[in-house]
mmCIF file of C-alpha atoms in Angstrom:
data_model
loop_
_atom_site.group_PDB
_atom_site.id
_atom_site.type_symbol
_atom_site.label_atom_id
_atom_site.label_comp_id
_atom_site.label_asym_id
_atom_site.label_seq_id
_atom_site.Cartn_x
_atom_site.Cartn_y
_atom_site.Cartn_z
ATOM 1 C CA MET A 931 126.737 89.213 69.218
ATOM 2 C CA GLU A 932 129.697 89.327 71.620
ATOM 3 C CA ARG A 933 130.253 86.129 73.586
ATOM 4 C CA LYS A 934 129.457 86.245 77.290
ATOM 5 C CA VAL A 935 132.225 85.612 79.809
ATOM 6 C CA ARG A 936 131.759 82.167 81.348
ATOM 7 C CA ILE A 937 132.132 82.099 85.143
ATOM 8 C CA GLY A 938 132.208 79.235 87.632
ATOM 9 C CA PHE A 939 132.048 79.230 91.447
ATOM 10 C CA TYR A 940 133.438 76.108 93.074
ATOM 11 C CA ALA A 941 133.437 75.039 96.726
ATOM 12 C CA LEU A 942 135.993 72.970 98.583
ATOM 13 C CA THR A 943 136.066 72.553 102.398
ATOM 14 C CA SER A 944 134.749 75.702 104.053
ATOM 15 C CA CYS A 945 131.786 77.267 105.820
ATOM 16 C CA TYR A 946 130.497 78.533 102.425
ATOM 17 C CA GLY A 947 130.586 82.064 103.830
ATOM 18 C CA CYS A 948 132.487 83.463 100.835
ATOM 19 C CA GLN A 949 129.910 82.127 98.382
ATOM 20 C CA LEU A 950 127.135 83.460 100.572
ATOM 21 C CA GLN A 951 128.790 86.883 100.583
ATOM 22 C CA PHE A 952 128.777 86.899 96.782
ATOM 23 C CA ALA A 953 125.310 85.386 96.462
ATOM 24 C CA MET A 954 123.880 88.259 98.532
ATOM 25 C CA MET A 955 125.361 90.922 96.263
ATOM 26 C CA ASP A 956 122.783 92.793 94.184
ATOM 27 C CA GLU A 957 125.614 93.676 91.833
ATOM 28 C CA ILE A 958 125.675 90.051 90.629
ATOM 29 C CA LEU A 959 122.505 90.799 88.652
ATOM 30 C CA GLN A 960 124.347 93.529 86.760
ATOM 31 C CA LEU A 961 126.818 90.909 85.550
ATOM 32 C CA LEU A 962 124.226 88.812 83.779
ATOM 33 C CA PRO A 963 124.088 90.780 80.482
ATOM 34 C CA ASN A 964 127.822 90.172 80.067
ATOM 35 C CA ALA A 965 128.428 86.924 81.910
ATOM 36 C CA GLU A 966 127.132 83.367 81.963
ATOM 37 C CA ILE A 967 127.331 81.588 85.324
ATOM 38 C CA VAL A 968 128.152 78.045 84.302
ATOM 39 C CA CYS A 969 128.694 76.487 87.713
ATOM 40 C CA TRP A 970 127.503 77.619 91.137
ATOM 41 C CA TYR A 971 125.894 74.844 93.173
ATOM 42 C CA MET A 972 124.766 77.200 95.924
ATOM 43 C CA LEU A 973 122.420 78.852 93.409
ATOM 44 C CA ASP A 974 121.798 76.096 90.862
ATOM 45 C CA ARG A 975 121.814 72.353 91.655
ATOM 46 C CA ASP A 976 122.015 71.603 87.906
ATOM 47 C CA SER A 977 125.496 73.154 87.721
ATOM 48 C CA SER A 978 128.326 71.243 86.092
ATOM 49 C CA GLU A 979 131.947 71.234 87.280
ATOM 50 C CA ASP A 980 133.156 69.844 83.936
ATOM 51 C CA GLU A 981 132.371 72.839 81.723
ATOM 52 C CA PRO A 982 135.140 75.172 80.412
ATOM 53 C CA VAL A 983 135.050 78.664 81.934
ATOM 54 C CA ASP A 984 136.875 81.944 81.488
ATOM 55 C CA ILE A 985 137.061 82.678 85.235
ATOM 56 C CA ALA A 986 136.950 80.108 88.039
ATOM 57 C CA PHE A 987 136.372 81.332 91.597
ATOM 58 C CA ILE A 988 137.381 78.688 94.159
ATOM 59 C CA GLU A 989 136.382 78.831 97.820
ATOM 60 C CA GLY A 990 137.671 76.572 100.597
ATOM 61 C CA SER A 991 140.795 74.691 101.587
ATOM 62 C CA VAL A 992 141.914 71.456 99.982
ATOM 63 C CA SER A 993 141.029 68.791 102.547
ATOM 64 C CA THR A 994 140.310 65.568 100.643
ATOM 65 C CA GLU A 995 141.869 63.550 97.832
ATOM 66 C CA GLU A 996 138.683 64.124 95.831
ATOM 67 C CA GLU A 997 139.160 67.891 96.101
ATOM 68 C CA ILE A 998 142.646 67.616 94.599
ATOM 69 C CA GLU A 999 141.202 65.915 91.533
ATOM 70 C CA LEU A 1000 138.462 68.557 91.314
ATOM 71 C CA LEU A 1001 141.073 71.316 91.494
ATOM 72 C CA LYS A 1002 143.081 69.822 88.649
ATOM 73 C CA LYS A 1003 139.941 69.623 86.529
ATOM 74 C CA ILE A 1004 139.015 73.239 87.295
ATOM 75 C CA ARG A 1005 142.525 74.405 86.381
ATOM 76 C CA GLU A 1006 142.416 72.537 83.073
ATOM 77 C CA ASN A 1007 139.055 74.068 82.203
ATOM 78 C CA ALA A 1008 139.692 77.676 83.331
ATOM 79 C CA LYS A 1009 141.608 80.543 81.736
ATOM 80 C CA ILE A 1010 141.800 82.445 85.047
ATOM 81 C CA VAL A 1011 141.712 80.835 88.512
ATOM 82 C CA VAL A 1012 140.879 83.037 91.506
ATOM 83 C CA ALA A 1013 141.341 81.716 95.061
ATOM 84 C CA VAL A 1014 138.574 83.207 97.201
ATOM 85 C CA GLY A 1015 138.850 83.814 100.940
ATOM 86 C CA SER A 1016 141.213 82.826 103.704
ATOM 87 C CA CYS A 1017 140.546 79.072 103.380
ATOM 88 C CA ALA A 1018 141.455 78.965 99.678
ATOM 89 C CA VAL A 1019 144.299 81.489 99.957
ATOM 90 C CA GLN A 1020 145.922 80.596 103.304
ATOM 91 C CA GLY A 1021 144.363 77.249 104.235
ATOM 92 C CA GLY A 1022 141.978 78.814 106.746
ATOM 93 C CA VAL A 1023 141.674 78.206 110.461
ATOM 94 C CA GLN A 1024 141.299 74.472 109.750
ATOM 95 C CA SER A 1025 145.001 74.361 108.852
ATOM 96 C CA TRP A 1026 146.031 76.235 112.006
ATOM 97 C CA GLU A 1027 147.467 73.120 113.689
ATOM 98 C CA LYS A 1028 149.452 71.968 110.694
ATOM 99 C CA ASP A 1029 152.190 70.453 112.873
ATOM 100 C CA LYS A 1030 149.872 67.776 114.292
ATOM 101 C CA SER A 1031 149.233 64.541 112.406
ATOM 102 C CA LEU A 1032 146.038 64.013 110.442
ATOM 103 C CA GLU A 1033 145.149 61.099 112.722
ATOM 104 C CA GLU A 1034 145.456 63.244 115.851
ATOM 105 C CA LEU A 1035 143.409 66.084 114.397
ATOM 106 C CA TRP A 1036 140.767 63.681 113.125
ATOM 107 C CA LYS A 1037 140.421 62.072 116.555
ATOM 108 C CA ILE A 1038 139.984 65.468 118.252
ATOM 109 C CA VAL A 1039 137.245 66.622 115.884
ATOM 110 C CA TYR A 1040 135.443 63.455 114.768
ATOM 111 C CA GLY A 1041 136.438 60.777 117.294
ATOM 112 C CA ASP A 1042 135.815 57.422 115.612
ATOM 113 C CA GLY A 1043 133.507 58.909 112.997
ATOM 114 C CA LYS A 1044 133.895 58.028 109.308
ATOM 115 C CA VAL A 1045 133.198 59.969 106.109
ATOM 116 C CA LYS A 1046 132.814 58.837 102.517
ATOM 117 C CA PHE A 1047 135.765 60.974 101.394
ATOM 118 C CA GLU A 1048 139.514 60.411 101.746
ATOM 119 C CA PRO A 1049 140.580 63.155 104.209
ATOM 120 C CA LYS A 1050 143.819 65.157 104.063
ATOM 121 C CA LYS A 1051 145.270 67.943 106.185
ATOM 122 C CA ALA A 1052 143.847 71.258 105.019
ATOM 123 C CA LYS A 1053 146.051 73.271 102.644
ATOM 124 C CA PRO A 1054 145.716 76.358 100.419
ATOM 125 C CA VAL A 1055 144.673 75.910 96.782
ATOM 126 C CA GLU A 1056 148.048 77.187 95.594
ATOM 127 C CA GLU A 1057 149.742 74.113 97.109
ATOM 128 C CA TYR A 1058 148.233 72.064 94.264
ATOM 129 C CA ILE A 1059 147.544 74.275 91.231
ATOM 130 C CA LYS A 1060 148.615 77.627 89.797
ATOM 131 C CA VAL A 1061 146.467 80.489 91.126
ATOM 132 C CA ASP A 1062 146.238 83.635 89.004
ATOM 133 C CA TYR A 1063 144.659 86.011 91.507
ATOM 134 C CA LYS A 1064 143.554 86.003 95.164
ATOM 135 C CA LEU A 1065 140.634 87.571 96.998
ATOM 136 C CA TYR A 1066 141.594 87.898 100.662
ATOM 137 C CA GLY A 1067 139.485 87.903 103.809
ATOM 138 C CA CYS A 1068 137.050 85.844 105.807
ATOM 139 C CA PRO A 1069 134.936 86.515 103.817
ATOM 140 C CA PRO A 1070 136.390 88.845 101.133
ATOM 141 C CA GLU A 1071 134.987 92.342 100.863
ATOM 142 C CA LYS A 1072 132.266 92.850 98.247
ATOM 143 C CA LYS A 1073 134.229 95.741 96.744
ATOM 144 C CA ASP A 1074 137.217 93.434 96.163
ATOM 145 C CA PHE A 1075 135.053 91.026 94.191
ATOM 146 C CA ILE A 1076 133.498 93.826 92.123
ATOM 147 C CA TYR A 1077 136.912 95.335 91.427
ATOM 148 C CA ALA A 1078 138.435 92.000 90.374
ATOM 149 C CA ILE A 1079 135.651 90.830 88.112
ATOM 150 C CA GLY A 1080 135.207 94.323 86.675
ATOM 151 C CA THR A 1081 138.827 94.490 85.572
ATOM 152 C CA PHE A 1082 138.672 90.943 84.177
ATOM 153 C CA LEU A 1083 135.577 91.830 82.133
ATOM 154 C CA VAL A 1084 137.288 94.810 80.494
ATOM 155 C CA GLY A 1085 140.360 92.731 79.698
ATOM 156 C CA SER A 1086 142.574 94.262 82.364
ATOM 157 C CA TRP A 1087 144.113 92.898 85.565
ATOM 158 C CA PRO A 1088 143.391 93.889 89.204
ATOM 159 C CA GLU A 1089 146.214 95.228 91.338
ATOM 160 C CA ASP A 1090 147.233 93.426 94.505
ATOM 161 C CA VAL A 1091 147.153 95.067 97.957
ATOM 162 C CA ASP A 1092 150.689 95.536 99.283
ATOM 163 C CA TYR A 1093 150.241 97.578 102.464
ATOM 164 C CA PRO A 1094 149.114 96.670 105.992
ATOM 165 C CA VAL A 1095 145.902 97.129 107.957
ATOM 166 C CA CYS A 1096 147.794 99.669 110.100
ATOM 167 C CA LEU A 1097 147.731 102.165 107.247
ATOM 168 C CA GLU A 1098 143.938 102.091 106.987
ATOM 169 C CA CYS A 1099 143.624 102.110 110.773
ATOM 170 C CA ARG A 1100 145.713 105.252 111.171
ATOM 171 C CA LEU A 1101 143.893 107.000 108.311
ATOM 172 C CA LYS A 1102 140.666 106.449 110.258
ATOM 173 C CA GLY A 1103 142.221 108.037 113.313
ATOM 174 C CA ASN A 1104 141.785 104.982 115.515
ATOM 175 C CA PRO A 1105 143.866 104.682 118.700
ATOM 176 C CA CYS A 1106 146.569 102.017 118.251
ATOM 177 C CA ILE A 1107 145.387 98.794 119.879
ATOM 178 C CA LEU A 1108 148.918 97.383 119.913
ATOM 179 C CA ILE A 1109 150.805 100.365 121.333
ATOM 180 C CA GLU A 1110 148.166 102.210 123.349
ATOM 181 C CA LYS A 1111 146.106 99.281 124.623
ATOM 182 C CA GLY A 1112 148.889 96.680 124.666
ATOM 183 C CA GLU A 1113 146.851 94.009 122.890
ATOM 184 C CA PRO A 1114 148.405 91.554 120.360
ATOM 185 C CA CYS A 1115 147.086 93.172 117.173
ATOM 186 C CA LEU A 1116 148.289 91.663 113.870
ATOM 187 C CA GLY A 1117 147.542 94.802 111.860
ATOM 188 C CA PRO A 1118 151.238 95.571 111.145
ATOM 189 C CA ILE A 1119 151.719 92.335 109.167
ATOM 190 C CA THR A 1120 148.226 91.821 107.743
ATOM 191 C CA ARG A 1121 147.172 92.753 104.229
ATOM 192 C CA ALA A 1122 144.864 95.789 104.163
ATOM 193 C CA GLY A 1123 141.568 96.099 102.314
ATOM 194 C CA CYS A 1124 139.084 95.623 105.168
ATOM 195 C CA ASP A 1125 139.167 99.324 106.116
ATOM 196 C CA ALA A 1126 140.513 98.227 109.513
ATOM 197 C CA ARG A 1127 137.080 96.914 110.482
ATOM 198 C CA CYS A 1128 138.039 95.061 113.687
ATOM 199 C CA PRO A 1129 140.414 97.711 115.102
ATOM 200 C CA SER A 1130 137.746 100.333 114.395
ATOM 201 C CA TYR A 1131 135.533 98.473 116.875
ATOM 202 C CA GLY A 1132 138.386 98.261 119.378
ATOM 203 C CA ILE A 1133 139.144 94.623 118.527
ATOM 204 C CA ALA A 1134 142.701 93.519 117.791
ATOM 205 C CA CYS A 1135 143.262 92.262 114.232
ATOM 206 C CA ILE A 1136 143.655 88.449 114.011
ATOM 207 C CA GLY A 1137 144.981 88.554 110.449
ATOM 208 C CA CYS A 1138 142.139 86.998 108.423
ATOM 209 C CA ARG A 1139 143.371 88.615 105.195
ATOM 210 C CA GLY A 1140 146.749 86.928 105.610
ATOM 211 C CA ALA A 1141 150.238 88.342 105.822
ATOM 212 C CA ILE A 1142 151.312 91.000 103.325
ATOM 213 C CA GLY A 1143 153.206 89.519 100.415
ATOM 214 C CA TYR A 1144 156.366 90.649 98.674
ATOM 215 C CA ASP A 1145 158.522 89.678 101.701
ATOM 216 C CA VAL A 1146 157.467 92.706 103.726
ATOM 217 C CA ALA A 1147 155.549 90.918 106.496
ATOM 218 C CA TRP A 1148 157.952 91.477 109.375
ATOM 219 C CA PHE A 1149 156.876 88.712 111.743
ATOM 220 C CA ASP A 1150 160.109 89.200 113.687
ATOM 221 C CA SER A 1151 159.566 92.901 114.420
ATOM 222 C CA LEU A 1152 156.024 92.276 115.610
ATOM 223 C CA ALA A 1153 157.122 89.225 117.615
ATOM 224 C CA ARG A 1154 159.736 91.384 119.344
ATOM 225 C CA THR A 1155 157.026 93.871 120.326
ATOM 226 C CA PHE A 1156 154.777 91.060 121.563
ATOM 227 C CA LYS A 1157 157.715 89.634 123.543
ATOM 228 C CA GLU A 1158 158.320 93.004 125.186
ATOM 229 C CA LYS A 1159 154.670 92.971 126.256
ATOM 230 C CA GLY A 1160 155.183 89.604 127.967
ATOM 231 C CA LEU A 1161 153.932 87.073 125.423
ATOM 232 C CA THR A 1162 155.784 83.768 125.183
ATOM 233 C CA LYS A 1163 157.045 82.323 121.918
ATOM 234 C CA GLU A 1164 154.253 79.752 121.976
ATOM 235 C CA GLU A 1165 151.596 82.419 122.502
ATOM 236 C CA ILE A 1166 152.984 84.519 119.668
ATOM 237 C CA LEU A 1167 153.140 81.612 117.235
ATOM 238 C CA GLU A 1168 149.654 80.461 118.155
ATOM 239 C CA ARG A 1169 148.215 83.880 117.383
ATOM 240 C CA MET A 1170 150.179 84.433 114.189
ATOM 241 C CA LYS A 1171 149.354 80.944 112.869
ATOM 242 C CA ILE A 1172 145.569 81.398 112.975
ATOM 243 C CA PHE A 1173 145.584 82.555 109.353
ATOM 244 C CA ASN A 1174 149.281 82.230 108.482
ATOM 245 C CA ALA A 1175 150.179 78.649 109.375
ATOM 246 C CA HIS A 1176 151.484 77.964 105.869
ATOM 247 C CA ASN A 1177 153.630 81.091 105.599
ATOM 248 C CA PRO A 1178 157.196 79.781 105.088
ATOM 249 C CA LYS A 1179 158.801 82.757 106.886
ATOM 250 C CA LEU A 1180 156.706 82.796 110.072
ATOM 251 C CA GLU A 1181 158.417 80.304 112.392
ATOM 252 C CA GLU A 1182 161.921 81.156 111.173
ATOM 253 C CA MET A 1183 161.434 84.861 111.894
ATOM 254 C CA VAL A 1184 159.827 84.325 115.315
ATOM 255 C CA ASP A 1185 162.525 81.811 116.278
ATOM 256 C CA LYS A 1186 165.159 84.424 115.467
ATOM 257 C CA VAL A 1187 163.705 86.809 118.030
ATOM 258 C CA PHE A 1188 163.817 84.236 120.801
ATOM 259 C CA GLN A 1189 167.290 83.034 119.872
ATOM 260 C CA GLU A 1190 168.466 86.653 120.118
ATOM 261 C CA VAL A 1191 170.384 86.416 116.845
ATOM 262 C CA LYS A 1192 172.177 89.644 116.059
ATOM 263 C CA GLU A 1193 171.029 91.208 112.785
#
């Protein structure tokens, strides 16, 4: 009898929305003949985080010292590590204000409150361990999860998305929120895969799937357009940092626009 693929779902600091998205998928039941879910506390309180797995899905940002140790243990026990959702992949909205000190942020949110954990400033999983694949979004799309796990189960590897939300938006025939309505839409720099859900409802993209990789997220070009529409540097950075605070190119590229450096 062929061995079942061992799968674990692990939660760090988050709203648990990504796990809930997966837990509500009927397709999970179709996995069971071929997969053994070893760890998933949302569904089974008898789960164990110490068991070896073939695929580890990790949700949430790293926000405590204890979570760093858990991450290291998961990495040691897993053949494939998948970061799930904007908190695990980009640090999430809780890492938006990464330039403020931990003490200042703590005071704003918790006042003089104490917790039993050792807190840290929120960071993406990849800051601490090697990540093999990423599921983007807040939460990720169900089809992305099915595609990823399906390819893993047949011994293949899922492709990454390397084009922006704008492409999907134009294919749907939506009016351009950035050009035609003049709103600060982040579609031109944000990784596609959501079928342009927000722009299709007339809502400007806030970039929950994170900036496109492969050095093709042109923060500077979009910042120049925002500047022409009257946004200040601070307003542009605040919007772009919601889900991209840890992108190493963001501030450098926006600064360049406001310093009027000749290219």
